[in-house]
Amino acid sequence: MCAEPIGVSHSHVVNLDSRALMCGCRACYLLFTDEDAQLRYRAVPERYLHFTGLTVDGRAWDELQIPVGLAFLFRNSVQDRTIAFYPGPAGATESELPLDAWEAVVESSPELAELRPDVEALLIRRSAGSGGSCHLVPIDACYELVGQLRTLWRGFDGGTEAHAAMDAFFTRVADRSRPAAGIVAP
């Protein structure tokens, strides 16, 4: 943003109008951390949480109209709605999420309401054996996963390399996550 050189490890901000992620030095990042400020950019926090016992059952998943077992959802403040994306060979694909279906999921699990608009996402993975997992993650982590899967995707379901990359990614997310229980919504 300011042309200051940045290293491999750096922070991101989101342009709220274009949804573009921008790399930033620490000083630029800190300019956009006030969540109540009416700014064009918002800093992406580094918070990782996991929701123990939270699952989205098959019926609820079908109502969300997500055709695969992995998706991330976030609140877009400009459009004033929740948006869902899922990975595929072309990158992130937007699902037209019916708001009433998502509202029913949040109503049954109110702890999901603590998601910070535009900069945090709920990363949900359905698994046949374990019921799946749900994590609150920085939005840039979701796009990192989508980019990685895009380069590895083979065939209809992604193939063994993509599934191994997903497993490794979710292991890293689980290692970074802390329990969401007892967290007060912002």
Coordinates of N, CA and C in Angstrom, one line a residue:
M1 N 0.8 -1.2 0.0 CA 0.0 0.0 0.0 C 0.9 1.3 0.0
C2 N 2.0 1.2 0.8 CA 2.8 2.4 0.9 C 4.1 2.3 0.2
A3 N 4.3 1.1 -0.5 CA 5.5 0.8 -1.2 C 6.7 0.4 -0.3
E4 N 6.4 0.3 1.0 CA 7.5 -0.3 1.9 C 7.7 -1.7 1.6
P5 N 8.9 -2.2 1.4 CA 9.1 -3.6 1.2 C 8.6 -4.5 2.3
I6 N 8.0 -5.6 1.9 CA 7.5 -6.5 2.9 C 8.1 -7.9 2.7
G7 N 8.1 -8.7 3.8 CA 8.7 -10.0 3.7 C 7.7 -11.0 3.3
V8 N 8.1 -12.3 3.3 CA 7.2 -13.4 3.0 C 6.1 -13.4 4.0
S9 N 6.3 -13.2 5.2 CA 5.3 -13.2 6.3 C 4.8 -11.8 6.4
H10 N 3.6 -11.5 6.1 CA 3.1 -10.1 6.2 C 1.6 -10.2 6.4
S11 N 1.0 -9.0 6.6 CA -0.5 -8.9 6.9 C -1.2 -8.5 5.6
H12 N -2.5 -8.7 5.7 CA -3.4 -8.3 4.5 C -4.5 -7.4 5.0
V13 N -5.0 -6.6 4.0 CA -6.2 -5.8 4.2 C -7.1 -6.2 3.1
V14 N -8.4 -6.0 3.3 CA -9.4 -6.2 2.3 C -10.0 -4.9 1.8
N15 N -10.0 -4.8 0.5 CA -10.7 -3.6 -0.1 C -12.2 -4.0 -0.1
L16 N -13.0 -3.3 0.6 CA -14.4 -3.7 0.8 C -15.2 -3.7 -0.5
D17 N -14.9 -2.8 -1.4 CA -15.7 -2.6 -2.6 C -15.3 -3.7 -3.6
S18 N -14.0 -4.0 -3.8 CA -13.6 -4.9 -4.9 C -13.4 -6.3 -4.3
R19 N -13.4 -6.5 -3.0 CA -13.1 -7.8 -2.4 C -11.7 -8.2 -2.6
A20 N -10.8 -7.4 -3.0 CA -9.4 -7.7 -3.3 C -8.6 -7.7 -2.0
L21 N -7.8 -8.7 -1.9 CA -6.8 -8.8 -0.7 C -5.6 -8.0 -1.2
M22 N -5.1 -7.2 -0.2 CA -3.9 -6.4 -0.5 C -2.8 -6.7 0.6
C23 N -1.6 -6.9 0.1 CA -0.5 -7.1 1.1 C -0.1 -5.8 1.7
G24 N 0.2 -5.8 3.0 CA 0.6 -4.5 3.6 C 1.7 -4.7 4.6
C25 N 2.4 -3.6 4.8 CA 3.4 -3.6 5.9 C 2.6 -3.5 7.2
R26 N 3.3 -3.7 8.3 CA 2.6 -3.7 9.6 C 2.0 -2.3 9.9
A27 N 2.6 -1.2 9.5 CA 2.1 0.1 9.8 C 0.8 0.3 9.0
C28 N 0.8 -0.1 7.7 CA -0.5 0.1 6.9 C -1.6 -0.8 7.5
Y29 N -1.2 -2.0 7.8 CA -2.2 -3.0 8.4 C -2.9 -2.4 9.7
L30 N -2.1 -1.8 10.5 CA -2.6 -1.2 11.8 C -3.5 0.0 11.5
L31 N -3.4 0.7 10.4 CA -4.3 1.8 10.1 C -5.7 1.3 9.9
F32 N -5.9 0.1 9.6 CA -7.3 -0.4 9.3 C -7.8 -1.4 10.2
T33 N -7.3 -1.4 11.5 CA -7.8 -2.4 12.5 C -9.0 -2.0 13.2
D34 N -9.4 -0.7 13.2 CA -10.6 -0.3 13.9 C -11.8 -0.8 13.2
E35 N -12.5 -1.8 13.8 CA -13.7 -2.4 13.2 C -14.9 -1.5 13.0
D36 N -14.9 -0.4 13.8 CA -16.1 0.5 13.8 C -15.9 1.7 12.8
A37 N -14.6 1.8 12.3 CA -14.4 2.9 11.4 C -15.0 2.7 10.0
Q38 N -15.5 3.7 9.4 CA -16.1 3.6 8.1 C -15.0 3.9 7.1
L39 N -14.3 2.8 6.8 CA -13.1 2.9 5.9 C -13.3 2.0 4.6
R40 N -12.6 2.3 3.6 CA -12.7 1.5 2.4 C -11.9 0.1 2.6
Y41 N -11.0 0.1 3.5 CA -10.2 -1.1 3.7 C -10.4 -1.6 5.1
R42 N -10.2 -2.9 5.3 CA -10.3 -3.5 6.7 C -9.2 -4.5 6.8
A43 N -8.5 -4.4 8.0 CA -7.4 -5.4 8.3 C -7.9 -6.8 8.5
V44 N -7.2 -7.8 8.0 CA -7.6 -9.2 8.2 C -7.0 -9.6 9.5
P45 N -7.8 -10.0 10.5 CA -7.2 -10.4 11.8 C -6.6 -11.8 11.7
E46 N -5.9 -12.2 12.7 CA -5.2 -13.5 12.7 C -5.8 -14.5 13.6
R47 N -7.1 -14.4 13.9 CA -7.8 -15.2 14.8 C -8.2 -16.5 14.2
Y48 N -8.0 -17.6 14.9 CA -8.4 -19.0 14.4 C -9.2 -19.6 15.6
L49 N -10.4 -20.0 15.4 CA -11.3 -20.6 16.4 C -11.9 -21.9 15.8
H50 N -12.2 -22.9 16.7 CA -12.9 -24.0 16.2 C -14.1 -24.2 17.1
F51 N -15.2 -24.7 16.4 CA -16.5 -24.9 17.0 C -16.7 -26.4 17.3
T52 N -16.4 -26.8 18.5 CA -16.5 -28.2 18.9 C -17.9 -28.6 18.8
G53 N -18.2 -29.8 18.2 CA -19.5 -30.3 18.2 C -20.4 -29.7 17.2
L54 N -20.0 -28.7 16.5 CA -20.9 -28.0 15.5 C -20.8 -28.8 14.2
T55 N -21.9 -29.2 13.7 CA -21.9 -29.8 12.4 C -23.1 -29.3 11.6
V56 N -23.0 -29.3 10.4 CA -24.1 -28.9 9.5 C -24.6 -30.2 8.9
D57 N -25.8 -30.6 9.3 CA -26.3 -31.9 8.8 C -26.6 -31.9 7.3
G58 N -26.8 -33.0 6.7 CA -27.1 -33.2 5.3 C -28.2 -32.3 4.8
R59 N -29.3 -32.3 5.5 CA -30.4 -31.5 5.1 C -30.1 -30.0 5.1
A60 N -29.4 -29.5 6.1 CA -29.0 -28.1 6.2 C -28.0 -27.8 5.1
W61 N -27.1 -28.7 4.8 CA -26.1 -28.5 3.8 C -26.8 -28.4 2.4
D62 N -27.8 -29.2 2.2 CA -28.5 -29.2 0.9 C -29.3 -27.8 0.8
E63 N -29.9 -27.3 1.9 CA -30.6 -26.1 1.8 C -29.6 -24.9 1.6
L64 N -28.4 -25.0 1.9 CA -27.4 -24.0 1.6 C -27.0 -24.0 0.2
Q65 N -27.3 -25.1 -0.6 CA -27.0 -25.2 -2.0 C -25.5 -25.2 -2.3
I66 N -24.8 -25.9 -1.4 CA -23.3 -26.1 -1.7 C -23.1 -27.5 -2.2
P67 N -22.7 -27.6 -3.4 CA -22.6 -29.0 -4.0 C -21.4 -29.8 -3.6
V68 N -20.5 -29.3 -2.8 CA -19.3 -30.1 -2.4 C -19.2 -30.1 -0.9
G69 N -18.3 -30.8 -0.4 CA -18.2 -31.0 1.1 C -17.3 -30.0 1.8
L70 N -16.9 -28.9 1.1 CA -16.0 -27.9 1.6 C -16.5 -26.5 1.2
A71 N -16.7 -25.6 2.1 CA -17.1 -24.2 1.8 C -16.6 -23.2 2.8
F72 N -16.5 -22.0 2.4 CA -16.3 -20.9 3.4 C -17.4 -19.9 3.2
L73 N -17.8 -19.3 4.3 CA -18.9 -18.4 4.3 C -18.4 -17.1 5.1
F74 N -18.8 -16.0 4.5 CA -18.5 -14.7 5.2 C -19.6 -13.7 5.0
R75 N -19.6 -12.7 5.8 CA -20.6 -11.6 5.7 C -20.0 -10.5 4.9
N76 N -20.6 -10.2 3.8 CA -20.2 -9.1 3.0 C -20.9 -7.8 3.4
S77 N -20.2 -6.9 4.0 CA -20.9 -5.7 4.6 C -21.4 -4.7 3.5
V78 N -20.7 -4.7 2.3 CA -21.2 -3.8 1.2 C -22.5 -4.3 0.7
Q79 N -22.6 -5.6 0.5 CA -23.9 -6.2 -0.1 C -24.9 -6.5 1.0
D80 N -24.4 -6.5 2.3 CA -25.3 -6.8 3.5 C -25.9 -8.1 3.4
R81 N -25.0 -9.1 3.1 CA -25.5 -10.5 3.0 C -24.4 -11.5 3.3
T82 N -24.7 -12.7 3.6 CA -23.7 -13.8 3.7 C -23.5 -14.4 2.4
I83 N -22.2 -14.7 2.1 CA -21.9 -15.3 0.8 C -21.1 -16.6 1.1
A84 N -21.3 -17.6 0.3 CA -20.6 -18.8 0.4 C -19.8 -19.1 -0.8
F85 N -18.6 -19.6 -0.7 CA -17.7 -20.0 -1.8 C -17.3 -21.4 -1.5
Y86 N -17.0 -22.2 -2.6 CA -16.4 -23.5 -2.5 C -15.3 -23.6 -3.5
P87 N -14.3 -24.4 -3.3 CA -13.2 -24.5 -4.2 C -13.5 -25.5 -5.4
G88 N -12.8 -25.3 -6.4 CA -12.9 -26.1 -7.6 C -11.7 -25.8 -8.5
P89 N -11.7 -26.4 -9.7 CA -10.6 -26.3 -10.6 C -10.4 -24.9 -11.1
A90 N -11.4 -24.1 -11.1 CA -11.3 -22.7 -11.6 C -11.1 -21.7 -10.4
G91 N -10.9 -22.2 -9.2 CA -10.7 -21.3 -8.1 C -12.0 -21.3 -7.2
A92 N -12.3 -20.2 -6.5 CA -13.4 -20.0 -5.7 C -14.7 -19.8 -6.5
T93 N -15.7 -20.6 -6.3 CA -17.0 -20.5 -6.9 C -18.0 -20.0 -5.9
E94 N -18.7 -19.0 -6.3 CA -19.7 -18.4 -5.4 C -21.0 -19.2 -5.5
S95 N -21.6 -19.6 -4.3 CA -22.9 -20.2 -4.3 C -23.9 -19.2 -3.9
E96 N -25.0 -19.2 -4.6 CA -26.1 -18.2 -4.2 C -26.8 -18.7 -3.0
L97 N -26.3 -18.3 -1.8 CA -26.7 -18.7 -0.5 C -28.1 -18.1 -0.1
P98 N -29.1 -19.0 0.1 CA -30.4 -18.4 0.5 C -30.2 -18.0 2.0
L99 N -30.5 -16.7 2.3 CA -30.2 -16.2 3.6 C -31.0 -16.9 4.7
D100 N -32.2 -17.3 4.4 CA -33.0 -17.9 5.4 C -32.4 -19.3 5.8
A101 N -31.8 -20.0 4.9 CA -31.1 -21.2 5.3 C -29.9 -21.0 6.2
W102 N -29.1 -20.0 5.9 CA -28.0 -19.7 6.8 C -28.5 -19.1 8.1
E103 N -29.5 -18.3 8.1 CA -30.0 -17.8 9.4 C -30.5 -18.9 10.3
A104 N -31.1 -20.0 9.7 CA -31.5 -21.1 10.5 C -30.3 -21.8 11.1
V105 N -29.2 -21.9 10.4 CA -28.0 -22.5 11.0 C -27.4 -21.7 12.1
V106 N -27.4 -20.4 12.0 CA -26.9 -19.5 13.0 C -27.8 -19.5 14.2
E107 N -29.1 -19.5 13.9 CA -30.1 -19.6 15.0 C -29.9 -20.8 15.9
S108 N -29.6 -21.9 15.3 CA -29.3 -23.2 16.1 C -27.9 -23.2 16.7
S109 N -27.0 -22.3 16.2 CA -25.7 -22.2 16.8 C -25.3 -20.7 16.9
P110 N -25.8 -20.0 17.9 CA -25.6 -18.6 17.9 C -24.1 -18.1 18.1
E111 N -23.3 -19.0 18.5 CA -21.8 -18.6 18.6 C -21.2 -18.3 17.2
L112 N -21.9 -18.7 16.1 CA -21.4 -18.3 14.8 C -21.6 -16.9 14.5
A113 N -22.4 -16.2 15.2 CA -22.7 -14.7 15.0 C -21.4 -13.9 15.3
E114 N -20.4 -14.4 15.8 CA -19.2 -13.6 16.2 C -18.3 -13.4 15.0
L115 N -18.6 -13.9 13.9 CA -17.9 -13.7 12.7 C -17.7 -12.2 12.3
R116 N -16.5 -11.7 12.1 CA -16.3 -10.3 11.7 C -16.5 -10.2 10.2
P117 N -17.4 -9.2 9.9 CA -17.7 -9.1 8.4 C -16.5 -8.8 7.6
D118 N -16.5 -9.4 6.4 CA -15.5 -9.1 5.3 C -14.1 -9.7 5.6
V119 N -13.7 -9.9 6.8 CA -12.3 -10.3 7.1 C -12.2 -11.7 7.7
E120 N -13.3 -12.3 8.2 CA -13.2 -13.6 8.7 C -14.3 -14.5 8.1
A121 N -14.0 -15.8 8.0 CA -14.9 -16.7 7.3 C -15.1 -17.9 8.2
L122 N -16.2 -18.6 8.0 CA -16.4 -19.9 8.6 C -16.0 -20.9 7.5
L123 N -15.0 -21.7 7.9 CA -14.6 -22.7 7.0 C -15.2 -24.0 7.4
I124 N -16.0 -24.6 6.6 CA -16.8 -25.8 7.0 C -16.4 -26.9 6.0
R125 N -16.1 -28.1 6.6 CA -15.7 -29.3 5.9 C -16.6 -30.4 6.4
R126 N -17.3 -31.0 5.5 CA -18.1 -32.2 5.8 C -17.3 -33.4 5.6
S127 N -17.4 -34.3 6.5 CA -16.7 -35.6 6.4 C -17.7 -36.7 6.7
A128 N -17.7 -37.8 6.0 CA -18.6 -38.9 6.2 C -18.5 -39.5 7.5
G129 N -17.3 -39.7 8.0 CA -17.1 -40.4 9.2 C -17.2 -39.6 10.5
S130 N -16.6 -38.4 10.4 CA -16.5 -37.5 11.6 C -17.5 -36.5 11.7
G131 N -18.4 -36.3 10.7 CA -19.4 -35.3 10.8 C -18.8 -33.9 10.3
G132 N -17.5 -33.8 10.2 CA -16.9 -32.6 9.7 C -16.3 -31.7 10.7
S133 N -16.0 -30.5 10.3 CA -15.4 -29.5 11.2 C -15.8 -28.1 10.7
C134 N -15.8 -27.2 11.7 CA -16.1 -25.8 11.4 C -15.1 -24.9 12.2
H135 N -14.5 -24.1 11.4 CA -13.5 -23.2 12.0 C -13.8 -21.7 11.6
L136 N -13.5 -20.8 12.4 CA -13.5 -19.4 12.1 C -12.0 -19.1 11.8
V137 N -11.8 -18.6 10.5 CA -10.4 -18.3 10.1 C -10.4 -16.9 9.4
P138 N -9.2 -16.4 9.3 CA -9.0 -15.2 8.5 C -9.4 -15.5 7.0
I139 N -10.0 -14.5 6.4 CA -10.4 -14.7 5.0 C -9.3 -15.0 4.1
D140 N -8.1 -14.5 4.3 CA -6.9 -14.8 3.5 C -6.5 -16.3 3.5
A141 N -6.8 -17.0 4.7 CA -6.5 -18.4 4.8 C -7.4 -19.2 3.8
C142 N -8.7 -18.8 3.6 CA -9.6 -19.4 2.7 C -9.1 -19.3 1.3
Y143 N -8.7 -18.1 0.9 CA -8.2 -17.9 -0.5 C -6.8 -18.6 -0.7
E144 N -6.0 -18.8 0.4 CA -4.8 -19.6 0.3 C -5.1 -21.0 0.0
L145 N -6.1 -21.6 0.7 CA -6.5 -23.0 0.4 C -7.1 -23.1 -1.0
V146 N -7.9 -22.2 -1.4 CA -8.5 -22.3 -2.8 C -7.4 -22.2 -3.8
G147 N -6.4 -21.3 -3.7 CA -5.3 -21.2 -4.6 C -4.5 -22.5 -4.7
Q148 N -4.3 -23.1 -3.5 CA -3.5 -24.3 -3.5 C -4.2 -25.4 -4.2
L149 N -5.5 -25.5 -3.9 CA -6.3 -26.6 -4.5 C -6.5 -26.4 -6.0
R150 N -6.5 -25.2 -6.4 CA -6.7 -24.9 -7.9 C -5.5 -25.5 -8.6
T151 N -4.3 -25.4 -8.1 CA -3.1 -25.9 -8.7 C -3.0 -27.4 -8.7
L152 N -3.7 -28.0 -7.8 CA -3.6 -29.5 -7.6 C -4.8 -30.2 -8.2
W153 N -5.9 -29.5 -8.5 CA -7.1 -30.2 -8.8 C -7.0 -31.0 -10.0
R154 N -7.5 -32.3 -9.9 CA -7.6 -33.2 -11.0 C -8.9 -34.0 -10.9
G155 N -9.6 -34.1 -12.1 CA -10.8 -34.8 -12.2 C -12.0 -34.1 -11.5
F156 N -13.0 -34.8 -11.2 CA -14.3 -34.3 -10.7 C -14.1 -33.8 -9.2
D157 N -13.5 -34.6 -8.4 CA -13.5 -34.4 -6.9 C -12.2 -33.8 -6.4
G158 N -11.2 -33.5 -7.3 CA -10.0 -32.9 -7.0 C -8.8 -33.9 -7.0
G159 N -9.0 -35.1 -6.8 CA -8.0 -36.1 -6.8 C -7.2 -36.3 -5.5
T160 N -6.3 -37.2 -5.4 CA -5.6 -37.5 -4.2 C -4.7 -36.4 -3.7
E161 N -4.0 -35.7 -4.6 CA -3.2 -34.6 -4.2 C -3.9 -33.5 -3.6
A162 N -5.1 -33.1 -4.1 CA -5.9 -32.1 -3.6 C -6.5 -32.5 -2.2
H163 N -6.9 -33.7 -2.1 CA -7.4 -34.2 -0.8 C -6.3 -34.2 0.3
A164 N -5.1 -34.6 -0.1 CA -4.0 -34.6 0.8 C -3.6 -33.1 1.2
A165 N -3.7 -32.2 0.3 CA -3.5 -30.8 0.6 C -4.6 -30.3 1.6
M166 N -5.8 -30.7 1.3 CA -6.9 -30.3 2.2 C -6.7 -30.8 3.7
D167 N -6.3 -32.1 3.7 CA -6.0 -32.7 5.0 C -4.9 -31.9 5.8
A168 N -3.8 -31.6 5.1 CA -2.7 -30.9 5.7 C -3.1 -29.5 6.1
F169 N -3.9 -28.8 5.2 CA -4.4 -27.5 5.6 C -5.2 -27.5 6.8
F170 N -6.2 -28.4 6.9 CA -7.0 -28.5 8.1 C -6.3 -28.9 9.3
T171 N -5.2 -29.7 9.2 CA -4.4 -30.0 10.4 C -3.7 -28.7 10.9
R172 N -3.2 -27.9 9.9 CA -2.6 -26.6 10.3 C -3.6 -25.7 11.0
V173 N -4.8 -25.6 10.4 CA -5.9 -24.8 11.0 C -6.2 -25.3 12.4
A174 N -6.4 -26.6 12.5 CA -6.7 -27.1 13.9 C -5.6 -26.8 14.9
D175 N -4.4 -26.9 14.5 CA -3.2 -26.6 15.4 C -3.3 -25.1 15.8
R176 N -3.7 -24.2 15.0 CA -3.7 -22.8 15.3 C -5.0 -22.4 16.0
S177 N -6.0 -23.2 15.9 CA -7.3 -22.8 16.5 C -7.4 -23.0 18.0
R178 N -8.2 -22.1 18.6 CA -8.6 -22.3 20.0 C -10.1 -22.4 20.1
P179 N -10.6 -23.0 21.2 CA -12.0 -23.2 21.2 C -12.8 -21.9 21.2
A180 N -13.9 -21.9 20.5 CA -14.8 -20.7 20.4 C -15.7 -20.5 21.6
A181 N -15.8 -21.6 22.4 CA -16.7 -21.5 23.6 C -16.3 -20.4 24.5
G182 N -17.3 -19.6 25.0 CA -17.0 -18.5 25.9 C -16.5 -17.2 25.3
I183 N -16.3 -17.2 23.9 CA -15.9 -16.0 23.2 C -17.1 -15.1 23.1
V184 N -17.0 -13.8 23.4 CA -18.1 -12.9 23.3 C -18.0 -12.3 21.9
A185 N -19.2 -12.2 21.3 CA -19.2 -11.6 19.9 C -18.9 -10.2 20.0
P186 N -18.1 -9.7 18.9 CA -17.7 -8.3 18.9 C -18.9 -7.4 18.6

